[in-house]
Tab-separated table of C-alpha atoms in Angstrom:
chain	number	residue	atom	x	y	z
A	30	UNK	CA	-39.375	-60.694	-9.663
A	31	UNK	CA	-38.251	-62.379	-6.649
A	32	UNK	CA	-34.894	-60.209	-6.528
A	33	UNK	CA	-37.229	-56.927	-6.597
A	34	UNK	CA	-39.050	-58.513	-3.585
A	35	UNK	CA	-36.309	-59.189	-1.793
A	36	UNK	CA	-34.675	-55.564	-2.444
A	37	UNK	CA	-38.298	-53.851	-1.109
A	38	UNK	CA	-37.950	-56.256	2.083
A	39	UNK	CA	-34.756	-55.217	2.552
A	40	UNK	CA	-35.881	-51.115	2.294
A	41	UNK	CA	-38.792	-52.154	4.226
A	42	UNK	CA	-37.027	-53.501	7.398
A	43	UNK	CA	-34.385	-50.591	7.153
A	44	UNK	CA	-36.506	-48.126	7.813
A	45	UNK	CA	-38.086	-50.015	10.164
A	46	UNK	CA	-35.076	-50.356	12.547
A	47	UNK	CA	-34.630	-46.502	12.002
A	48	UNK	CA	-38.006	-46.035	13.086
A	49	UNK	CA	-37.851	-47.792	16.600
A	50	UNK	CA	-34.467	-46.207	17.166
A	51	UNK	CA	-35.663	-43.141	16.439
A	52	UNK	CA	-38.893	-43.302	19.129
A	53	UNK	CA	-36.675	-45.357	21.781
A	54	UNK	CA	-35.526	-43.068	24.886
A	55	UNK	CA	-32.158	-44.751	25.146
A	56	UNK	CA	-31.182	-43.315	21.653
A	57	UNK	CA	-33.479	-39.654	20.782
A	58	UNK	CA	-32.237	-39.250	17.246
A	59	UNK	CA	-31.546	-35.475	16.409
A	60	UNK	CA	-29.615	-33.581	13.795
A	61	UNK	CA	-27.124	-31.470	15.128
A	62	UNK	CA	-25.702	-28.520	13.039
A	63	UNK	CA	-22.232	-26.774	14.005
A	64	UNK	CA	-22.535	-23.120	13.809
A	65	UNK	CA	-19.755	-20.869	12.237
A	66	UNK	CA	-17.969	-18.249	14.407
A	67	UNK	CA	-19.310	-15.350	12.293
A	68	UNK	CA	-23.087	-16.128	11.756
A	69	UNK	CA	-26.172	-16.645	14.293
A	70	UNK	CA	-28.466	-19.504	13.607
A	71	UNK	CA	-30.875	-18.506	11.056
A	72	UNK	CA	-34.529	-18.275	11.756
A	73	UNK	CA	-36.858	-20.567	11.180
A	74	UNK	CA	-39.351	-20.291	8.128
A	75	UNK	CA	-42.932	-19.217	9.057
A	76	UNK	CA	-45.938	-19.776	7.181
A	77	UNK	CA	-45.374	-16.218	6.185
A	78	UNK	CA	-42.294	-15.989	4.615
A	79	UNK	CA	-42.398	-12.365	2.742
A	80	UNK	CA	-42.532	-10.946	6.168
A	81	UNK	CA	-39.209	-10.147	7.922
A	82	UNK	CA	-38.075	-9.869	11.552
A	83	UNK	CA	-37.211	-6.947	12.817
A	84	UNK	CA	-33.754	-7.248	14.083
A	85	UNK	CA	-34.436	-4.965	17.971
A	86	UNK	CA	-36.836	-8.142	18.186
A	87	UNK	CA	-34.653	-10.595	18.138
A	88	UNK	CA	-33.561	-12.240	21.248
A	89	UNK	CA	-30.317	-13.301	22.449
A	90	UNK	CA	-29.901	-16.874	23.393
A	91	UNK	CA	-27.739	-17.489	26.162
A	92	UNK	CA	-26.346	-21.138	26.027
A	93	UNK	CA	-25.169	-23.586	28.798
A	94	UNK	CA	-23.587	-26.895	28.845
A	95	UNK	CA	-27.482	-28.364	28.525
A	96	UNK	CA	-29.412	-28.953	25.459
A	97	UNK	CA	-32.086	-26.258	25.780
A	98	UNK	CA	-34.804	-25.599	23.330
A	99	UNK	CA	-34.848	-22.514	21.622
A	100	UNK	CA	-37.444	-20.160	21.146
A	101	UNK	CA	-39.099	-18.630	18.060
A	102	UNK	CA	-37.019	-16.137	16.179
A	103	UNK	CA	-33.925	-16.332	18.983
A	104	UNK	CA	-30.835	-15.485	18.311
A	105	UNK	CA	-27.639	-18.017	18.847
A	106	UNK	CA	-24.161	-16.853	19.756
A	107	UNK	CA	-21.354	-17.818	17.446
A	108	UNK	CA	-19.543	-21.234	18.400
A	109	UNK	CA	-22.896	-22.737	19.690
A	110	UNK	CA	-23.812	-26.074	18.742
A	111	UNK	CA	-27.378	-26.552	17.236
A	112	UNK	CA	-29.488	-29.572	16.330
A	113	UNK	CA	-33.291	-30.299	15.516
A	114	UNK	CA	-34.760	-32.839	17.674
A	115	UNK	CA	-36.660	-35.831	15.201
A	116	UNK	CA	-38.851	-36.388	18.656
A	117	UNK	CA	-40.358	-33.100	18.842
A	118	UNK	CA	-39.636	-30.861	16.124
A	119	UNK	CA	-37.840	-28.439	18.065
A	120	UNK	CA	-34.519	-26.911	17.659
A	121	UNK	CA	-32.167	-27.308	20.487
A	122	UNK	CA	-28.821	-25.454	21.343
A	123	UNK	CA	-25.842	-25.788	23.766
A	124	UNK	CA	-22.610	-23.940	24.779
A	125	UNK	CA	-19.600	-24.773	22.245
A	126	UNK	CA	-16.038	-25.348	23.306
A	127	UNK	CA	-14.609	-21.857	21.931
A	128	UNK	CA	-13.466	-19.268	24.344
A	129	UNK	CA	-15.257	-16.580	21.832
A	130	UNK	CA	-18.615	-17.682	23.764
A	131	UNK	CA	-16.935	-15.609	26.924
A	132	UNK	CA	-17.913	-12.732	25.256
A	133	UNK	CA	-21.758	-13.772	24.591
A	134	UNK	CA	-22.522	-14.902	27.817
A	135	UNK	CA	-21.659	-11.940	29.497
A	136	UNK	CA	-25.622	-10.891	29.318
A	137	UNK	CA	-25.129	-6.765	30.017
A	138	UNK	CA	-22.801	-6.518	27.056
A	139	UNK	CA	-25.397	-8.785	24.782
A	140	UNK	CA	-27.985	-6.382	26.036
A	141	UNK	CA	-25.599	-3.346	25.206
A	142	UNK	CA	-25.331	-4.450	21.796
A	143	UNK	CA	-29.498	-4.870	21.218
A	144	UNK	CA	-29.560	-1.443	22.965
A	145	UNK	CA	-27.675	-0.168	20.049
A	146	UNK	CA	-29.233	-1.954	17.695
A	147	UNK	CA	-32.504	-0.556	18.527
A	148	UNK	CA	-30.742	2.694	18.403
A	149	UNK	CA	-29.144	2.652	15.059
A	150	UNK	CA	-32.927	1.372	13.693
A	151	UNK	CA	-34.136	4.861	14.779
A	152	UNK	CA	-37.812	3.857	15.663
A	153	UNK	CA	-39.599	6.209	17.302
A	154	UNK	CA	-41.295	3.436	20.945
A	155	UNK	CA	-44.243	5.719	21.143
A	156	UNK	CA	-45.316	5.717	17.375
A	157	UNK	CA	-44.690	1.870	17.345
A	158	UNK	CA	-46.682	1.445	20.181
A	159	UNK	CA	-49.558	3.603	18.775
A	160	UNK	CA	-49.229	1.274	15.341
A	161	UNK	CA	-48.081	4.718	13.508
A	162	UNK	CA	-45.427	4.421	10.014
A	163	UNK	CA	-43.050	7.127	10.131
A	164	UNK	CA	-42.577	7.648	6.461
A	165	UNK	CA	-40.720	11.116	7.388
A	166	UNK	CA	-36.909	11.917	5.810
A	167	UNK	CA	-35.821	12.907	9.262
A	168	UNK	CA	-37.527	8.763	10.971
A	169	UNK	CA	-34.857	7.222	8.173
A	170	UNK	CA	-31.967	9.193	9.171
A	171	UNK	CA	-29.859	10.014	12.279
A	172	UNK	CA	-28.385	12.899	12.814
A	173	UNK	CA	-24.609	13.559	13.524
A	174	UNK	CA	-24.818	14.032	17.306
A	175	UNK	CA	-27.185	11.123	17.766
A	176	UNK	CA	-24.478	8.825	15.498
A	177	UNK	CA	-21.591	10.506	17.497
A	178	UNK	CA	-22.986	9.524	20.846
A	179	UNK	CA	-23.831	6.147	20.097
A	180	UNK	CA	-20.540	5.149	18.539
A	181	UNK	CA	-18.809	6.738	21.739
A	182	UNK	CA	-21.266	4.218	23.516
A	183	UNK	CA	-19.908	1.121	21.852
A	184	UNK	CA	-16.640	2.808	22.110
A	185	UNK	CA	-15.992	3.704	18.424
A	186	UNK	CA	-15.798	7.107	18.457
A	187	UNK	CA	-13.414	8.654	15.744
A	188	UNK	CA	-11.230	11.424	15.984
A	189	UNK	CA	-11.245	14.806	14.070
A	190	UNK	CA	-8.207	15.849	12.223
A	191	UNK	CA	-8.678	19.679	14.108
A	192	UNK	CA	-8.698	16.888	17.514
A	193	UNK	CA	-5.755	14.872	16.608
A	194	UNK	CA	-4.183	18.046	15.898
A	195	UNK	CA	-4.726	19.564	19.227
A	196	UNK	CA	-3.591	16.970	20.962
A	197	UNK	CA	-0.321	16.708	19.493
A	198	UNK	CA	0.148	20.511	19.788
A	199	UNK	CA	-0.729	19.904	23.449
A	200	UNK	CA	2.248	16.770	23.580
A	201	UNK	CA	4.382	18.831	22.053
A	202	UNK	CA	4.089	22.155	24.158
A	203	UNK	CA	4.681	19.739	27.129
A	204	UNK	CA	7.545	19.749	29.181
A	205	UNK	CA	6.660	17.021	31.043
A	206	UNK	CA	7.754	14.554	27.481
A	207	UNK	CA	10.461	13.863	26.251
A	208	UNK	CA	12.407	15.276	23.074
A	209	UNK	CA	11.496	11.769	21.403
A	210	UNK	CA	7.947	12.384	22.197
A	211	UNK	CA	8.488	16.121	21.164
A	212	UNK	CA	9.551	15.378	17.974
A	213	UNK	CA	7.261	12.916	17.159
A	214	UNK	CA	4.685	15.113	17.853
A	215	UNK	CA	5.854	17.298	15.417
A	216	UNK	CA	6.335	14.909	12.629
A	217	UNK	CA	2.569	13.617	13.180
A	218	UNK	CA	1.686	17.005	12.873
A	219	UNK	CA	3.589	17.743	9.686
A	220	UNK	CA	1.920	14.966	7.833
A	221	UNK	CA	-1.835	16.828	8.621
A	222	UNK	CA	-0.918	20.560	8.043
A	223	UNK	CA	0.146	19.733	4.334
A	224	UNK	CA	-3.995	20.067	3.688
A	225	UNK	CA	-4.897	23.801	3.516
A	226	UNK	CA	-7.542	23.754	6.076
A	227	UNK	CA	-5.283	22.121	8.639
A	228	UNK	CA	-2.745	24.584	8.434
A	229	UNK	CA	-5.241	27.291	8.704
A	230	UNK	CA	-6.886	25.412	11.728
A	231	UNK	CA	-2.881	25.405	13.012
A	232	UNK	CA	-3.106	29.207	12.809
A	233	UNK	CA	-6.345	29.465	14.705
A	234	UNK	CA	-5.143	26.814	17.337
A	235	UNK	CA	-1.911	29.105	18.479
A	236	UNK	CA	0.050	26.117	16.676
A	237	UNK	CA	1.530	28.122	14.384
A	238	UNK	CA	3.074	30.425	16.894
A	239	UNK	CA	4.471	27.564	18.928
A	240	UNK	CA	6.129	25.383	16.193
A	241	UNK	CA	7.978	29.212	14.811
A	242	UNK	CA	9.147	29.834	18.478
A	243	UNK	CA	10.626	26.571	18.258
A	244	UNK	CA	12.793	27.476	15.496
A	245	UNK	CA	15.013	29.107	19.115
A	246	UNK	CA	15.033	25.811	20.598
A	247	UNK	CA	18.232	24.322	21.936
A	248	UNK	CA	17.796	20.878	20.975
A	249	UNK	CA	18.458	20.541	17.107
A	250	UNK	CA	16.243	17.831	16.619
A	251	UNK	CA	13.427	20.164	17.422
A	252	UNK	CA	14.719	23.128	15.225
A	253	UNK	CA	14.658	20.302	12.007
A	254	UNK	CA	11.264	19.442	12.996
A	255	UNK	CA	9.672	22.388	13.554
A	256	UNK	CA	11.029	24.245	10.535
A	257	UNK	CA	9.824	20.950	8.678
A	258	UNK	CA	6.278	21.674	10.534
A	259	UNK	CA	6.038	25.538	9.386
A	260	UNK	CA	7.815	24.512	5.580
A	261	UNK	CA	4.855	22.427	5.064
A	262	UNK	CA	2.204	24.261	6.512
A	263	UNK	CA	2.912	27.714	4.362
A	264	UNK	CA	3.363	26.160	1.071
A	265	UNK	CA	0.570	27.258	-1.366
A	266	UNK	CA	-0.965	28.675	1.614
A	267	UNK	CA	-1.220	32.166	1.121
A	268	UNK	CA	-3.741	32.857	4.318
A	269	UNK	CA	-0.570	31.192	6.245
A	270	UNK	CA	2.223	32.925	4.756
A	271	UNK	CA	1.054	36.188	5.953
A	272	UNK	CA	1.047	34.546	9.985
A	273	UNK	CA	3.649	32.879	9.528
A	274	UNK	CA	5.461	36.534	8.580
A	275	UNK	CA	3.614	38.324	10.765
A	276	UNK	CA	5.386	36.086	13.013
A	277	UNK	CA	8.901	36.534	12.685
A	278	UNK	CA	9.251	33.277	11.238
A	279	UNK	CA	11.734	34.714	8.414
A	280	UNK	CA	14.167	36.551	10.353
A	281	UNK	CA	14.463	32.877	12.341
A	282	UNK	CA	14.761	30.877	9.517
A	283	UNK	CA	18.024	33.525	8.286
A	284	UNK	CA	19.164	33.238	12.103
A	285	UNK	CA	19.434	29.243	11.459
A	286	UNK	CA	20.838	29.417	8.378
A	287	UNK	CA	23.174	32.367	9.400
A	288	UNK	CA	24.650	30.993	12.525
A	289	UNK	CA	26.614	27.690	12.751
A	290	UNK	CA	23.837	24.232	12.875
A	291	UNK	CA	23.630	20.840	11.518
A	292	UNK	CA	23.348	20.573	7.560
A	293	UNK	CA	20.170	18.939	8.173
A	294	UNK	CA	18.892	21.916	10.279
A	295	UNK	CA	19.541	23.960	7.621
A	296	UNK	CA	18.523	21.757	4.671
A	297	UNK	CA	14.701	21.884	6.410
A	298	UNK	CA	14.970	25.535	7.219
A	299	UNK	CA	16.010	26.445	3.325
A	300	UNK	CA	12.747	24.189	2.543
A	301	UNK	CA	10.944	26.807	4.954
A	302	UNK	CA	12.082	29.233	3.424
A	303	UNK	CA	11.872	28.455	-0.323
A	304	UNK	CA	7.857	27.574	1.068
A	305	UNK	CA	7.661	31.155	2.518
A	306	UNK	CA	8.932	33.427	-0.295
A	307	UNK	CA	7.245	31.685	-3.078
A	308	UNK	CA	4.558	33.725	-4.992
A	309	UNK	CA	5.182	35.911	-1.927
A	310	UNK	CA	6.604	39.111	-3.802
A	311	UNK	CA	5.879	41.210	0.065
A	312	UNK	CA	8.622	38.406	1.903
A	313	UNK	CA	10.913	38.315	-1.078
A	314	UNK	CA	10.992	42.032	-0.517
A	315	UNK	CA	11.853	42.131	3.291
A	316	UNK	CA	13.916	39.059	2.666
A	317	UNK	CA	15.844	40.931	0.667
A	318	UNK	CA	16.235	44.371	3.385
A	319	UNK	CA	17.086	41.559	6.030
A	320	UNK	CA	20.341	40.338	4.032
A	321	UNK	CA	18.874	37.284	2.691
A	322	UNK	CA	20.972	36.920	-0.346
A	323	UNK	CA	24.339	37.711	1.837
A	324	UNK	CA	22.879	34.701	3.889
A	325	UNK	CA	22.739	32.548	1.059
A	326	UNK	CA	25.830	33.464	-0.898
A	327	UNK	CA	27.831	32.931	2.838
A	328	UNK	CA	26.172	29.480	3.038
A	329	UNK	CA	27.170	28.564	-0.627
A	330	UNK	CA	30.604	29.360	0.194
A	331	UNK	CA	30.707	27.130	3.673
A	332	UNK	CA	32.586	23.458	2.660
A	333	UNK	CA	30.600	19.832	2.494
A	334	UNK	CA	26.692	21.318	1.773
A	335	UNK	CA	27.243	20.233	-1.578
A	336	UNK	CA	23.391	19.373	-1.024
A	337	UNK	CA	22.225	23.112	0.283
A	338	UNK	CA	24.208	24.169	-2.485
A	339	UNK	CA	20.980	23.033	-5.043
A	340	UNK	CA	18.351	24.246	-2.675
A	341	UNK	CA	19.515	27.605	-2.733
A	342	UNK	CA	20.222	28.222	-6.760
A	343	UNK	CA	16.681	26.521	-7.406
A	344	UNK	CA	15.594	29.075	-5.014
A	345	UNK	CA	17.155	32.054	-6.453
A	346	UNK	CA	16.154	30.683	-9.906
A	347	UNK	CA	12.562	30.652	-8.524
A	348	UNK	CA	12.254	33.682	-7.369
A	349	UNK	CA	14.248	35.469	-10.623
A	350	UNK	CA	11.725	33.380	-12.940
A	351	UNK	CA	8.256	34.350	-10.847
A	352	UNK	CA	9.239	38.234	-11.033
A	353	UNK	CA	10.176	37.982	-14.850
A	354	UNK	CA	6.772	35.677	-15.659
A	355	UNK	CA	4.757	38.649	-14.198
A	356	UNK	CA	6.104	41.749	-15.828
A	357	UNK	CA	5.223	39.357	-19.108
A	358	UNK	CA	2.432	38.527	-18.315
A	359	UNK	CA	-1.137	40.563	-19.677
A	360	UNK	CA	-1.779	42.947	-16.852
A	361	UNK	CA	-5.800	42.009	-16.625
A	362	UNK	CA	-4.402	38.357	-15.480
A	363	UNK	CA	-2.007	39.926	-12.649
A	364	UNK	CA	-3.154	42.669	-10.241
A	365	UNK	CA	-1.688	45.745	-10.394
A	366	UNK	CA	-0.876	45.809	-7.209
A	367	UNK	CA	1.430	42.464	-7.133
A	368	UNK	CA	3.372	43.716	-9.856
A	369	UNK	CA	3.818	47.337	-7.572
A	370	UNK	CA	5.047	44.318	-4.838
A	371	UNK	CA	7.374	42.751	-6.995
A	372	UNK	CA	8.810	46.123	-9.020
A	373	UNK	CA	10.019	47.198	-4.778
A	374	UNK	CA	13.034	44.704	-5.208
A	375	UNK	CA	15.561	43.938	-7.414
A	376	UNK	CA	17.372	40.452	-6.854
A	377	UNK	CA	19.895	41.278	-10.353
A	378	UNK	CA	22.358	43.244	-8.913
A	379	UNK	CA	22.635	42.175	-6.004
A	380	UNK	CA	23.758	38.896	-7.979
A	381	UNK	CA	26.190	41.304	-9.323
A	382	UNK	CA	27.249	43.003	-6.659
A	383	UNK	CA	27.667	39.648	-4.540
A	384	UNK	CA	29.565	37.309	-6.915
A	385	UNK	CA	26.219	35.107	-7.487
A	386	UNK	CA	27.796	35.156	-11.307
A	387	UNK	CA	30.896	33.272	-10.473
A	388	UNK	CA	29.345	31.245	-7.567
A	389	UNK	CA	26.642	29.253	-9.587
A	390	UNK	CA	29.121	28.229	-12.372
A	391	UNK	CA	31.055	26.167	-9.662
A	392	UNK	CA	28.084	23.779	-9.684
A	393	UNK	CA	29.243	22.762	-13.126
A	394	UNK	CA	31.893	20.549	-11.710
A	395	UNK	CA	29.385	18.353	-10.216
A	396	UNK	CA	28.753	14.783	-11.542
A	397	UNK	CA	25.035	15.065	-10.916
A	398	UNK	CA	23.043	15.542	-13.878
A	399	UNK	CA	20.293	17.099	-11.517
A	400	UNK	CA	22.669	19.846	-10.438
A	401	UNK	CA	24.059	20.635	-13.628
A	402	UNK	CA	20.686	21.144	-15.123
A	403	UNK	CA	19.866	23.375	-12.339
A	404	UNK	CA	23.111	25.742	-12.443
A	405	UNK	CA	22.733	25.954	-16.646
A	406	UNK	CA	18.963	27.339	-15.865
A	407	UNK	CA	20.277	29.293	-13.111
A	408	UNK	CA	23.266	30.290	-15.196
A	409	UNK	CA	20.749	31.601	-18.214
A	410	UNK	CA	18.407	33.148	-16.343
A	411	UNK	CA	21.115	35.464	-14.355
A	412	UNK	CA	22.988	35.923	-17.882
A	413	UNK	CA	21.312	39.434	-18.642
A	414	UNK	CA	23.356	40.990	-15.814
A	415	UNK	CA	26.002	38.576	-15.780
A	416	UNK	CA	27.178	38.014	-18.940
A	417	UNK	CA	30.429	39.969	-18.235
A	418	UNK	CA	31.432	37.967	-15.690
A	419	UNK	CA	30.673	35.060	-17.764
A	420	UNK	CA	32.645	36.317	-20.653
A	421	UNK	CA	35.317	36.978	-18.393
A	422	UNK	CA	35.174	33.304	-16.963
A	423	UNK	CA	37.811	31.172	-18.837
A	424	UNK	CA	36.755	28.612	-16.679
A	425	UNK	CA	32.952	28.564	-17.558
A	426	UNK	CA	33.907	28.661	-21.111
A	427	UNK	CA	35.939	25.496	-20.568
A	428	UNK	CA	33.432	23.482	-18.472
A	429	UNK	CA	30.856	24.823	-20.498
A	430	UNK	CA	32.464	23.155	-23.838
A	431	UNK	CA	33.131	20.057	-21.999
A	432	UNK	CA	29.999	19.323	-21.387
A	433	UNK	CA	28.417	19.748	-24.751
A	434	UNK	CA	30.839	17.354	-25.751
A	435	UNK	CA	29.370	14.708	-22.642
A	436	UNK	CA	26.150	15.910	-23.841
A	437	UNK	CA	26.157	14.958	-26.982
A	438	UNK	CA	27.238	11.703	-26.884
A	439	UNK	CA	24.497	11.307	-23.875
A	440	UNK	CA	21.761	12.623	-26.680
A	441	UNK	CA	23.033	10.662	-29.399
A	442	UNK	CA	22.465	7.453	-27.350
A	443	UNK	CA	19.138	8.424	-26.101
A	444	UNK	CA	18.164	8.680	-30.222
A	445	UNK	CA	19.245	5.252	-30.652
A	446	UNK	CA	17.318	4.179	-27.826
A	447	UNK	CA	13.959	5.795	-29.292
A	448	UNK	CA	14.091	9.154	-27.091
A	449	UNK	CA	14.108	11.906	-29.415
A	450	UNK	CA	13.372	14.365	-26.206
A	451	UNK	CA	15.201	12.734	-23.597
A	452	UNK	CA	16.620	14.194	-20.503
A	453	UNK	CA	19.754	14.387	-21.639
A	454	UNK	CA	18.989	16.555	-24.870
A	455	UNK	CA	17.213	18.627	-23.101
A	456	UNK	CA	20.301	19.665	-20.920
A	457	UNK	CA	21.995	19.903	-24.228
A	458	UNK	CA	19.708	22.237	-25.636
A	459	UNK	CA	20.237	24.570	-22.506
A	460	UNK	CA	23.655	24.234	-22.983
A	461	UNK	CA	23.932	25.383	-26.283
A	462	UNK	CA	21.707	27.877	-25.730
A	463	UNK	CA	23.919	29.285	-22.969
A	464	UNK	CA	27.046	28.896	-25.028
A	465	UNK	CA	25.616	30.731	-27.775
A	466	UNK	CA	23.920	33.562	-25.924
A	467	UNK	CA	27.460	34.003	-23.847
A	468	UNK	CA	29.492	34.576	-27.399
């Protein structure tokens, strides 16, 4: 009993000496809260707590090195300091030690910022003032203009892709920058037009035009570019093909790859052109009457574009593939008319006729897996009008035999590795096809 006395004598007096040091002026007890840099103070509960503030009423505090008491509902800056004050209920708030409190106390910008904020809530003053609810579809939403003007206010205005592409058409049309600038131009401008509507918005702009005049430049680094630019902007873009050949973008793209340039001028300018011609049975035909295929077969020939050298039998395969595939296919699936487009050329003699049949067998002697898949497929699909030559070929024969022999060892360890219909068996099966179809 007396230990329980002594312990509520002991409470007793503690709370006490609390008390008077609590109500003494010499030390105002208060609980001060730190505020994190991403938050503002949170409001005080009312007696009403279902009922929530509307944020355009809330008021920004400004702080200053002084304890000041804050008002009802105000708003605190991130990096103040906070505390309630035990002596007269009040919260209190002063200016913390962060530089981040620059940007608070600057009082226009703070009012900027509830400007927009009052904005972006989309009350209507007059019906608030009147006590009127707008219930209305168009009160709850802004419309595009109004959202577009008020992010340019607060400076976050965002770009089009038909804007972005304008400008860079105007950076690159500018002699004023330099090549560097130039070209990077064009290479931001590549990565847009791949999307169909951005290449046709290209067309509209007068982009098109510019980047297939600069096929003539003089500074190679713009030629690569540009023919990288049109390349990507024609492919599977029908609507483009046609401008880009009502153009003259074809009889450039033979002039590069006709005429001495850099391998990697005319590596971009074969992707151009494989983009043109493809399911383009009108280009194929004037690429053709323009000498086309004497371009190509001259470029095979030229020493160390072992890399062209793929581009341009994928791209005869292509186009000797897409003209068989239609005259097989039902008629009520392809127009009439696009088979009258593709019967106006004829790419198989000309194969003939230009040594095509004892070119693409040189491709044999490659290490590349990749390129010897390519020249058997090329190989079989020219074989209907080649397959004297072929015969005629000791050399083909040999190679050929060879590399069922590589083949098959290839296959065989693809089995034992669980890949019944691995790469390599499928090269053999186009090889033995080709060997047997030869004989």
């Amino acid at each position: 009993m007396k230990t329980s006395l002594l312990n509520l004598a002991l409470v007793w007096y503690s709370l006490s000496v609390h008390t008077a040091f609590a109500h003494t002026e010499k030390f105002p007890t208060a609980l001060t809260i730190r505020e994190h840099s991403d938050r503002f103070e949170e409001k005080e509960e009312s007696h009403n707590t279902h009922e929530a503030h509307d944020p355009e009423d809330l008021e920004v505090f400004n702080p200053t090195d002084e304890w000041q008491t804050l008002k009802p509902n105000q708003a605190v800056p991130p990096g103040s300091h906070v505390r309630l004050n035990m002596q007269t209920g009040l919260r209190e708030a002063k200016r913390g030690e962060e530089e981040g409190l620059k940007y608070w106390t600057d009082g226009q910008r703070a009012q900027q910022l509830k400007e927009a904020l009052k904005k972006y809530k989309g009350d209507n003053p007059s019906k608030k003032e009147a006590g009127q609810a707008d219930t209305s579809t168009s009160s709850q939403f802004r419309s595009v203009d109004e959202l577009k003007r008020d992010m340019e206010a607060l400076e976050f205005l965002m770009e089009t892709d038909a804007e972005i592409m304008h400008k860079l058409l105007s950076k690159f049309n500018s002699t004023s920058n330099t090549v560097d600038q130039r070209v990077t131009a064009l290479l931001d401008l590549e990565y847009l037009v791949h999307q169909v509507d951005n290449a046709k918005n290209l067309v509209s702009m007068g982009g098109l035009k510019l980047v297939t005049d600069a096929l003539n430049n003089t500074d190679v680094r713009i030629q690569e570019s540009a023919a990288f630019v049109l390349g990507s902007a024609v492919s599977s873009n029908p609507t483009v093909q046609i401008e880009a050949l009502e153009g003259g973008a074809l009889q450039k793209l033979l002039t590069l790859l006709a005429t001495p340039h850099p391998v990697s001028v005319k590596k971009k300018a074969l992707f151009a052109l494989a983009c043109l011609l493809r399911h383009f049975p009108f280009a194929q035909s004037h690429f053709v009457e323009l000498g086309g295929m004497q371009v190509l077969g001259d470029l095979f020939k030229e020493q160390g574009v072992d890399c062209l050298r793929v581009r341009i039998i994928t791209m005869l395969y292509d186009m000797i593939i897409e003209k068989e595939l239609v005259f097989k296919t039902d008629i009520e699936a392809v127009p009439n008319s696009t088979q009258q487009q593709y019967a106006k050329y004829s790419l198989h003699p000309m194969l003939v006729e230009q040594g095509w049949c004892n070119l693409v067998p040189e491709l044999l002697n490659s290490t590349d897996h990749d390129q010897r898949e390519k020249a058997v497929r090329t190989l079989l699909a020219m074989r209907p009008h080649c397959q004297t030559q072929y015969q005629q070929n000791p050399s083909l024969t040999n190679s050929l035999i060879s590399l069922q022999k590589e083949y098959q060892t290839l296959a065989l360890t693809e089995e034992t590795q669980g890949e019944k219909d691995g790469y390599f068996n499928e090269i053999l099966s186009l090889l033995d096809s080709l060997v047997v179809k030869i004989h």
